[in-house]
Amino acid sequence: TSSGVFLLQMGWGDLGAFGEPSKETPNLDQMAAEGMLFLDFYTANPLCSPSRAALLTGRLPVRNGFYTTNGHARNAYTPQDIVGGIPDSELLLPELLKKAGYTNKIIGKWHLGHRAQFHPLRHGFDEWFGSPNCHFGPYDNRERPNIPVYRDWEMVGRYYEDFKIDLETGEANLTQLYLQEALDFISKQQASQQPFFLYWAIDATHAPVYASKQFLGTSQRGLYGDAVREIDDSVGKILKHLQQLGISENTFVFLTSDNGAALISAPKQGGSNGPFLCGKETTFEGGMREPAIAWWPGHIPAGGVSHQLGNVMDLFSTSLSLAGLPPPSDRQIDGIDLLPVILQGKLIDRPIFYYRGNELMAVRAGLYKAHYWTWSNSWEEHSKGIDFCPGQSVAGVTTHTQEEHTFLPLLFHLGRDPGEKYPLSFASEEYQRALEHISGLVQQHKATLVPGQPQLNVCDQAVMNWSPPGCEKLGKCLKAPESDPKKCSWPH
C-alpha cells in the first residue's frame, strides 16, 4: 500500500466539511464524504517546524530536539539563521519505509534544518522539489538571502527571483508547480509498480499568501480564500489521478495541518479555527486542533466520523503499519497506529500533550483539558499589535504573562465548552475527579521523559542560505558574513 500525507497550513474552520460558511472546498468536502473525518485531531506543537519533526519521527518535539530552552516556554521556529536541524540519531518515516521498498518524495516545505547535513535526501527521501524554509522575504541578498528552491540535491533558483511571488497582487504559480510534481511522481511510481510515500507539504496559505492567476479574486474570503480554493482544486486533481490510474484502493491518503490558522495575519491573510480559542503559536485549541481526513476507497467506510484523539505523530505509526513494518523498539514513539480506528471504528484511550518549547502547557484526556500554564503572547509583543488571539480575550485564560497553574490547573470540558471560555469550578466534584485522572497521566509522562538535545537554541548569520548546493551552476552564490553564533531570541 502506498501512502500520501497532505500537510496544509490551514485552520480547523477553513474546510466546508468542518463548517466554513462559504463552502468553497468542494474537493476536500468530497474527500471527507468518501472517507473519515477526525474531529479531535491535533498537532504536536502550535508551530510549523516542531510539528513537522513530530510527524516524520513519531515523537514529541521535546524528544526529537525540535525545541528551545532559550526563554521559558518559548515557541521556536526555524528562521534562516538557525544552526540546528533534525539530528542524525532520529529515524524518519521515509528512512524506515525504504526497508519495505518504498520510493519517497517530499514536495514543498521541509523546515527541519537548511544546512547540508539536514537535507531531506540524507534522511530517507529519494526526491525533493521545494524549499528548506517558508517563502519569507523578499530579502535583499546582502543582509538576508532569498530562500532557495531545490530539485533533489541542488537549488534551482530562489523565491522572488526565479520563483515569482507578487506581494501586491498575491499572484504566484507555486501551487500549480507542486501539483504537477505530485501528478508526475504518482504516474512514474504507478508505471514502475513501486510503492511510494508522497509528502505534499505546500505553503500557499502561509503569509504572505499567494494563489495563481486563475484563482485570484474568486473567493468570498479574499486572497486567503483564493489560496484555499486552489489547494482544494489541487487535492481534488491528485485524488482523481489516483482513481484514473486504478491505484486509489492501494493508496492511503491523510490530510491535515501543521498548526492552527495564524490569526496574527488575520483578517486579510488569516484562516479560521472555527469555534476554538486563539490560533497558531498558542496551546489553546485554535493553535493545535487540526482539520483531518483519512481517505482510502474500498477500505475506509464512506462518511465516517471519528472522535478518536489523534495526533500528527500517529501518521508515523500508521504508515509503518500499512507497510507491514514494526515501529522502532529502541526509542519512545508517541504516535499510535490508527488503522483499528479507521478500519474498525475502534476508540483508543490516549492523552494529548500540548507543549510549547520545553514546557508541558496542557493535557487532554477524554473530554477534559487541563492547562498547567497559560500564555498567548507577551505584553511587549501585544503592544506592537502582534496578537495571536485577536478579538478573543478570556479573563484569566488568554494571559499576556506566562501564568503557572501547576498547583491548581485550569480545567475545561471540551464537549460542553469547545471554545475554552468557562473553566470548571475548582470546588466541584467534577473538577477533582477529572484532575486526579489527568495528574496521574502527567506524572507517568514526566517520569519517562528524556528530552533530546535542543536544536533551536543557536543562531548564526553565516549559516543562512548564502551558497546552497548548486548555486555555482546558476551564478547564485552569495558571500557569507563571518560566523558569529548567538543564543536565538524568541519573541513569542
Coordinates of C-alpha atoms in Angstrom, one line a residue, residues 166-359:
D166 CA 3.9 39.2 -6.4
L167 CA 3.4 40.8 -3.0
E168 CA 1.0 43.4 -4.3
T169 CA -1.5 41.0 -6.1
G170 CA -0.6 37.8 -4.3
E171 CA 0.0 36.0 -7.6
A172 CA 2.4 33.0 -7.8
N173 CA 2.1 29.8 -9.6
L174 CA 3.9 27.7 -7.0
T175 CA 0.8 25.6 -6.1
Q176 CA 0.5 24.6 -9.7
L177 CA 4.2 23.6 -9.8
Y178 CA 3.7 21.5 -6.6
L179 CA 0.5 19.9 -8.1
Q180 CA 2.3 18.9 -11.3
E181 CA 5.2 17.4 -9.3
A182 CA 2.7 15.3 -7.4
L183 CA 0.9 14.0 -10.5
D184 CA 4.2 13.2 -12.3
F185 CA 5.6 11.4 -9.3
I186 CA 2.5 9.3 -8.9
S187 CA 2.4 8.4 -12.6
K188 CA 6.1 7.3 -12.5
Q189 CA 5.6 5.1 -9.4
Q190 CA 2.5 3.5 -10.9
A191 CA 4.3 2.7 -14.1
S192 CA 7.2 1.1 -12.2
Q193 CA 4.8 -0.8 -9.8
Q194 CA 6.6 0.8 -6.9
P195 CA 5.0 1.5 -3.5
F196 CA 5.5 5.2 -2.7
F197 CA 5.3 7.7 0.1
L198 CA 4.4 11.2 -1.0
Y199 CA 4.7 14.1 1.5
W200 CA 2.9 17.1 -0.1
A201 CA 3.7 20.0 2.2
I202 CA 2.6 23.2 0.5
D203 CA 2.5 26.6 1.9
A204 CA 0.2 28.9 -0.1
T205 CA -1.9 29.8 2.9
H206 CA 1.1 30.9 5.0
A207 CA 1.5 34.7 4.9
P208 CA 2.5 36.2 2.5
V209 CA -0.5 34.3 1.0
Y210 CA -0.4 33.5 -2.7
A211 CA -2.6 31.9 -5.5
S212 CA -2.2 31.5 -9.2
K213 CA -3.9 33.8 -11.7
Q214 CA -7.0 31.7 -12.4
F215 CA -7.9 31.6 -8.7
L216 CA -7.2 35.2 -7.8
G217 CA -10.3 37.1 -6.8
T218 CA -12.6 34.0 -7.0
S219 CA -13.3 33.6 -3.2
Q220 CA -15.7 35.3 -0.9
R221 CA -12.8 35.2 1.7
G222 CA -10.3 37.3 -0.2
L223 CA -6.8 36.3 -1.1
Y224 CA -6.6 33.6 1.7
G225 CA -9.8 32.1 0.3
D226 CA -8.3 32.1 -3.2
A227 CA -5.3 30.1 -1.9
V228 CA -7.6 27.7 -0.1
R229 CA -9.7 27.2 -3.3
E230 CA -6.5 26.4 -5.3
I231 CA -5.3 23.9 -2.7
D232 CA -8.8 22.3 -2.7
D233 CA -8.7 22.1 -6.5
S234 CA -5.2 20.5 -6.4
V235 CA -6.1 17.9 -3.8
G236 CA -9.1 17.0 -6.0
K237 CA -6.9 16.5 -9.0
I238 CA -4.4 14.3 -7.1
L239 CA -7.2 12.1 -5.8
K240 CA -8.8 11.9 -9.2
H241 CA -5.4 11.0 -10.7
L242 CA -5.0 8.1 -8.2
Q243 CA -8.5 6.8 -9.3
Q244 CA -7.8 7.2 -13.0
L245 CA -4.6 5.2 -12.6
G246 CA -6.5 2.5 -10.8
I247 CA -4.4 2.7 -7.6
S248 CA -6.7 4.6 -5.3
E249 CA -7.7 1.3 -3.5
N250 CA -4.0 0.7 -2.8
T251 CA -3.2 4.2 -1.6
F252 CA -3.9 5.5 1.9
V253 CA -4.2 9.3 1.9
F254 CA -4.3 11.5 5.0
L255 CA -4.8 15.3 5.0
T256 CA -4.1 17.5 8.0
S257 CA -2.3 20.7 9.0
D258 CA 0.8 21.5 11.0
N259 CA -0.7 24.1 13.3
G260 CA -3.9 26.1 13.7
A261 CA -4.6 29.1 11.4
A262 CA -2.3 32.1 12.1
L263 CA -4.5 34.9 13.4
I264 CA -1.6 37.3 13.6
S265 CA -2.2 37.9 9.8
A266 CA -6.0 38.0 10.1
P267 CA -8.4 39.0 8.8
K268 CA -6.8 39.6 5.3
Q269 CA -4.3 36.8 5.3
G270 CA -5.5 34.6 8.2
G271 CA -7.7 31.5 8.3
S272 CA -10.3 30.3 10.7
N273 CA -10.1 28.0 13.7
G274 CA -13.9 27.6 13.9
P275 CA -15.2 27.7 17.4
F276 CA -11.8 27.3 19.0
L277 CA -9.8 29.7 21.1
C278 CA -6.8 31.7 19.6
G279 CA -4.6 30.3 16.9
K280 CA -1.1 29.3 15.8
E281 CA 1.6 29.8 18.4
T282 CA -0.7 29.1 21.3
T283 CA -1.6 25.8 23.1
F284 CA -5.3 26.7 23.1
E285 CA -7.5 24.5 20.9
G286 CA -7.2 27.0 18.0
G287 CA -3.5 26.6 17.9
M288 CA -3.3 22.8 18.0
R289 CA -6.6 21.2 16.9
E290 CA -6.4 20.5 13.2
P291 CA -8.7 19.5 10.3
A292 CA -8.0 15.9 9.4
I293 CA -9.4 13.5 6.8
A294 CA -8.4 9.9 6.0
W295 CA -9.2 8.6 2.5
W296 CA -8.7 5.0 1.2
P297 CA -11.5 3.9 -1.1
G298 CA -12.6 0.3 -0.7
H299 CA -11.2 0.2 2.8
I300 CA -12.4 3.1 4.8
P301 CA -16.2 3.2 5.1
A302 CA -17.5 6.4 3.4
G303 CA -18.9 9.2 5.5
G304 CA -17.2 8.1 8.7
V305 CA -16.7 10.5 11.6
S306 CA -14.3 9.6 14.4
H307 CA -13.9 11.2 17.9
Q308 CA -10.6 9.4 18.4
L309 CA -8.0 11.7 19.9
G310 CA -5.4 11.7 17.1
N311 CA -2.1 13.4 16.6
V312 CA 0.2 14.0 13.6
M313 CA 2.7 11.6 15.2
D314 CA 0.1 8.8 14.6
L315 CA 0.8 9.1 10.8
F316 CA 4.3 7.7 11.5
S317 CA 3.0 4.6 13.2
T318 CA 0.0 4.2 10.9
S319 CA 2.2 4.4 7.7
L320 CA 4.6 1.8 9.1
S321 CA 1.7 -0.4 9.9
L322 CA 0.4 -0.1 6.4
A323 CA 3.9 -1.1 5.1
G324 CA 4.0 -4.1 7.4
L325 CA 6.8 -2.6 9.4
P326 CA 7.1 -2.5 13.2
P327 CA 7.9 0.8 14.9
P328 CA 11.4 1.2 16.2
S329 CA 11.8 -0.5 19.5
D330 CA 14.9 1.4 20.7
R331 CA 13.2 4.7 21.4
Q332 CA 9.9 6.1 22.8
I333 CA 7.4 6.5 20.0
D334 CA 4.5 8.9 20.8
G335 CA 2.3 8.1 17.8
I336 CA -0.2 5.2 17.7
D337 CA -1.4 3.1 14.8
L338 CA -4.8 4.5 13.7
L339 CA -5.7 1.6 11.5
P340 CA -8.1 -0.1 14.0
V341 CA -9.8 3.3 14.4
I342 CA -10.0 3.9 10.7
L343 CA -11.0 0.4 9.6
Q344 CA -13.0 -1.0 12.5
G345 CA -14.3 2.2 14.2
K346 CA -12.4 1.5 17.4
L347 CA -11.5 4.1 20.0
I348 CA -8.1 4.0 21.7
D349 CA -7.7 5.7 25.0
R350 CA -4.8 8.1 25.0
P351 CA -3.9 11.6 26.2
I352 CA -2.8 14.6 24.1
F353 CA 0.1 16.6 25.4
Y354 CA 0.3 20.3 24.5
Y355 CA 3.9 21.5 24.5
R356 CA 5.3 24.9 23.9
G357 CA 9.1 24.9 23.7
N358 CA 10.3 22.7 26.6
E359 CA 7.2 23.2 28.8

